XYZ file of C-alpha atoms in Angstrom:
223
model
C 55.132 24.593 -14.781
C 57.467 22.149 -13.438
C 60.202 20.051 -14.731
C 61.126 16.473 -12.840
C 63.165 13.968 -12.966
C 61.337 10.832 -13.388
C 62.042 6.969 -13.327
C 60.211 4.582 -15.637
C 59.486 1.274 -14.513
C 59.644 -1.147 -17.655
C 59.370 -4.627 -17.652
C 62.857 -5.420 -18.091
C 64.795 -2.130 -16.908
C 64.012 1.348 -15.492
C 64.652 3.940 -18.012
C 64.958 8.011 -16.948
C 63.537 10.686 -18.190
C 62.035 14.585 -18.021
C 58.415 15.214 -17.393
C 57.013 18.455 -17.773
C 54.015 19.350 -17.837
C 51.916 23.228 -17.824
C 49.402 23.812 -16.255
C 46.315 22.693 -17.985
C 48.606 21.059 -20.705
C 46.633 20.836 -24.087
C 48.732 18.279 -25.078
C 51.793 15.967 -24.216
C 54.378 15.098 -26.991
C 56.640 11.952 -26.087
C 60.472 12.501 -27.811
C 62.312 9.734 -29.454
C 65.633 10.784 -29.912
C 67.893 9.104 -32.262
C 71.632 7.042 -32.139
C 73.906 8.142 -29.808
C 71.757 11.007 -28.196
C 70.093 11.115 -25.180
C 66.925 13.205 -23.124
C 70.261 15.760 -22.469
C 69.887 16.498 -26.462
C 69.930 19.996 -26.816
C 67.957 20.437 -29.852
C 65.314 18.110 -28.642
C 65.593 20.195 -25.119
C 65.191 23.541 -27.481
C 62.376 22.081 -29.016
C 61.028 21.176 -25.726
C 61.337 24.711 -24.346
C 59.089 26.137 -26.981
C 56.564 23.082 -26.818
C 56.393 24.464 -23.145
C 55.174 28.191 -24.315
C 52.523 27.186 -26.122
C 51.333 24.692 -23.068
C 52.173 21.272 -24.437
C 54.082 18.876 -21.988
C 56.985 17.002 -22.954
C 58.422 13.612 -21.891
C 62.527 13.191 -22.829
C 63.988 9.733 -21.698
C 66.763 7.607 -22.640
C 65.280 4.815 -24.724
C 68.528 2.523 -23.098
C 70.231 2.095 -20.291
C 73.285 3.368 -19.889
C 75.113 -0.027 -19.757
C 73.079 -0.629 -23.249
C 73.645 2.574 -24.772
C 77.912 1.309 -24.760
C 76.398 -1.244 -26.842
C 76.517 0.568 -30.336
C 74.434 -2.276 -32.057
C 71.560 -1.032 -29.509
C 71.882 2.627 -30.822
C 70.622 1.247 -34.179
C 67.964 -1.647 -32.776
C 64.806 -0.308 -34.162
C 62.816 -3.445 -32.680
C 63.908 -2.585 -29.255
C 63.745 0.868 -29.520
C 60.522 0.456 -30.390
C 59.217 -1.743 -27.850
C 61.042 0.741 -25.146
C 58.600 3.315 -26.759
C 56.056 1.165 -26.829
C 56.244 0.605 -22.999
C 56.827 4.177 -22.043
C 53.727 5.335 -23.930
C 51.789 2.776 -22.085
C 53.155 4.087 -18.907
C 52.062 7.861 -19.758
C 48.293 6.343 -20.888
C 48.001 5.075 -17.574
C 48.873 8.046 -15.410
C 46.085 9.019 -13.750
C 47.170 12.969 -13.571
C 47.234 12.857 -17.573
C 44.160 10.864 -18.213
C 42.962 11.773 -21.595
C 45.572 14.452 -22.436
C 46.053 13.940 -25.786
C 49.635 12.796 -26.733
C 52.192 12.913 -29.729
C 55.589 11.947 -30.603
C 58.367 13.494 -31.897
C 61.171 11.726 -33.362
C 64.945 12.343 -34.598
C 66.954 10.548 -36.535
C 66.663 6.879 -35.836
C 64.157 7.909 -33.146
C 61.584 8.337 -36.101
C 61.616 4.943 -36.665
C 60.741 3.557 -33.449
C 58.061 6.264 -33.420
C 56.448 5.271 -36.505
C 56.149 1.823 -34.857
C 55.000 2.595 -31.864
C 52.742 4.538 -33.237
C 51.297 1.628 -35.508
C 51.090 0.151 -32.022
C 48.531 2.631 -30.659
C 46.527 3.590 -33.683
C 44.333 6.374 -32.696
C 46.127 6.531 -29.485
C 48.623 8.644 -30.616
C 46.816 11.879 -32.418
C 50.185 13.619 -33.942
C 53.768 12.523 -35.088
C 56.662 14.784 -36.305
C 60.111 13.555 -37.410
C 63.537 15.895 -37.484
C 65.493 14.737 -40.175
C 64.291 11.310 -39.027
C 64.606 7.749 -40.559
C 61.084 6.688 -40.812
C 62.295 4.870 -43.908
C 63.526 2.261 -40.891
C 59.906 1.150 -39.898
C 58.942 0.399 -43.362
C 56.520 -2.399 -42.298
C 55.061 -0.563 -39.880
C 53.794 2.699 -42.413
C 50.725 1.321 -43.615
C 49.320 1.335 -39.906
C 50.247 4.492 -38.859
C 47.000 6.503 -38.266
C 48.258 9.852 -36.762
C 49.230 12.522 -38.958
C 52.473 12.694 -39.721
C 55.198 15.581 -40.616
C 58.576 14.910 -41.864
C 60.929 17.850 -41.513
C 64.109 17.027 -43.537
C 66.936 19.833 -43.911
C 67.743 21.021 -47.852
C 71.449 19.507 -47.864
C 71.082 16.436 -45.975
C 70.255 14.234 -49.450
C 69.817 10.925 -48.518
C 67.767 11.500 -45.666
C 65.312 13.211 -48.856
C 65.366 10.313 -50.646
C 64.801 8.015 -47.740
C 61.514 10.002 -46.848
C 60.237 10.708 -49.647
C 60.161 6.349 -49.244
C 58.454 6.511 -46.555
C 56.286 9.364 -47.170
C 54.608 7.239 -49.614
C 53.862 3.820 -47.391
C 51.340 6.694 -45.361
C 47.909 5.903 -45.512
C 47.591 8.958 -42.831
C 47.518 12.401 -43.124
C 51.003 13.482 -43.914
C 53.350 16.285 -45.371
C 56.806 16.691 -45.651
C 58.878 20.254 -45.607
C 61.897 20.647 -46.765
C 63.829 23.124 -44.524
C 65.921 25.499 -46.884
C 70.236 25.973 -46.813
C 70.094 23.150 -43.689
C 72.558 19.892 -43.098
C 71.267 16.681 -41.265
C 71.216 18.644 -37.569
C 69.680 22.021 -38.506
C 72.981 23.382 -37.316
C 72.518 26.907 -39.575
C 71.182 30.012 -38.292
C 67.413 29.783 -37.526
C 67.016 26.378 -38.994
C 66.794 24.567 -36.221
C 63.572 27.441 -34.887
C 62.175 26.962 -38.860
C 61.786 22.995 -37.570
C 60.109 24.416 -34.361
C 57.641 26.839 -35.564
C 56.190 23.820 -38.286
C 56.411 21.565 -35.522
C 54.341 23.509 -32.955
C 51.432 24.406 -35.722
C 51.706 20.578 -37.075
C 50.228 19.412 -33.348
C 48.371 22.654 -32.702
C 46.433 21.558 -36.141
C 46.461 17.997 -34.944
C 47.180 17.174 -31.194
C 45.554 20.234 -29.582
C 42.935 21.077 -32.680
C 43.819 24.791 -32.137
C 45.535 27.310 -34.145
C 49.416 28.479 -33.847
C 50.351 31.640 -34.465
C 54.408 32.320 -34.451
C 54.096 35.772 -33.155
C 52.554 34.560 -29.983
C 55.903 32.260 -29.387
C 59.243 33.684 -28.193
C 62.472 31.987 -29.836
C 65.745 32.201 -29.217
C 68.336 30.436 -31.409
């Protein structure tokens, strides 16, 4: 398994990223991350780490450039990140070493929102979504298409990001669940929160992306 440092050719601008990908990957899950992060995030990276051990691939890129991201009004542009999404995705369909893997997404904070649309975009494309204390509640319009199944993870304390998905938990027409993650804030900051999001993460596209079955004594965490 190999990690590299990749350029993506949009139509506009070329965006950079992570690609990683093990050997016979069952799966590759596409990260959205959310205002004022980037692919460097290291929760998404943790989360990323542990995809790796149970052989799905991950893609992290910055959804702007990093002229845009000193924009803050871009940080919050749900239309455009969405259509960066959008665009990526279409690039990773089209590779012709990953032809047919299936793919998911997994978005944070504002992140979730562009993933929501994109994935309204690709219908059956896209076979699994998970959100991390997301915003999904920000691609309102764009619910009702969503196909993939979908799993919000939302931390105990962090209230208003409850309410807002509970919102948007109920605009699915898809297969969806939500879990509230006990004694955690907004960024699963606590004490084995943040591997609590990973381990429902991991069996949520084992279940859906990969059709196989997790079991968390097979994975090795490390907080």
């Amino acid at each position: 398994m190999k990690t590299k440092s990749i350029e993506i050719p949009l139509k506009d601008v070329t965006l950079k990223g992570e690609l990683t990908i093990p050997k016979d990957a069952d799966g590759v899950v596409i990260f959205s991350h959310g205002s004022g992060s980037s692919r460097f995030s290291p929760r998404n990276k943790f989360v990323a780490e542990m995809l790796h051990q149970q052989n799905l691939g991950t893609l992290l890129f910055d959804l702007l450039t990093e002229e845009e991201d000193t924009i803050y009004e871009n940080t919050f542009n749900i239309d455009l990140l969405t259509s960066r999404l959008i665009e990526v995705t279409d690039w990773l369909l089209h590779d012709k070493n990953l032809k047919g893997i299936p793919i998911g997404y997994f978005g944070a904070s504002t992140g979730a929102a562009s993933a929501m649309g994109a994935a309204a975009h690709f219908k059956n494309k896209i076979k699994a979504i998970v959100s991390r204390g997301g915003r999904p509640d920000l691609a309102l319009n764009h619910l009702p298409s969503v196909t993939a199944p979908t799993l919000f993870l939302v931390g105990e304390l962090d209230y208003p990001v409850i309410e807002m998905n509970k919102l948007a938990i109920s605009r699915l027409h898809c297969e969806k669940d939500m879990q509230i993650i006990s004694g955690a804030t907004h960024l699963f900051k606590e004490p084995g929160k943040l591997i609590e999001v990973v381990e429902l993460s991991i069996s949520w596209y084992k279940e859906h992306l990969t059709k196989q079955k997790f079991t968390s004594e097979k994975a090795t965490f490390a907080d």
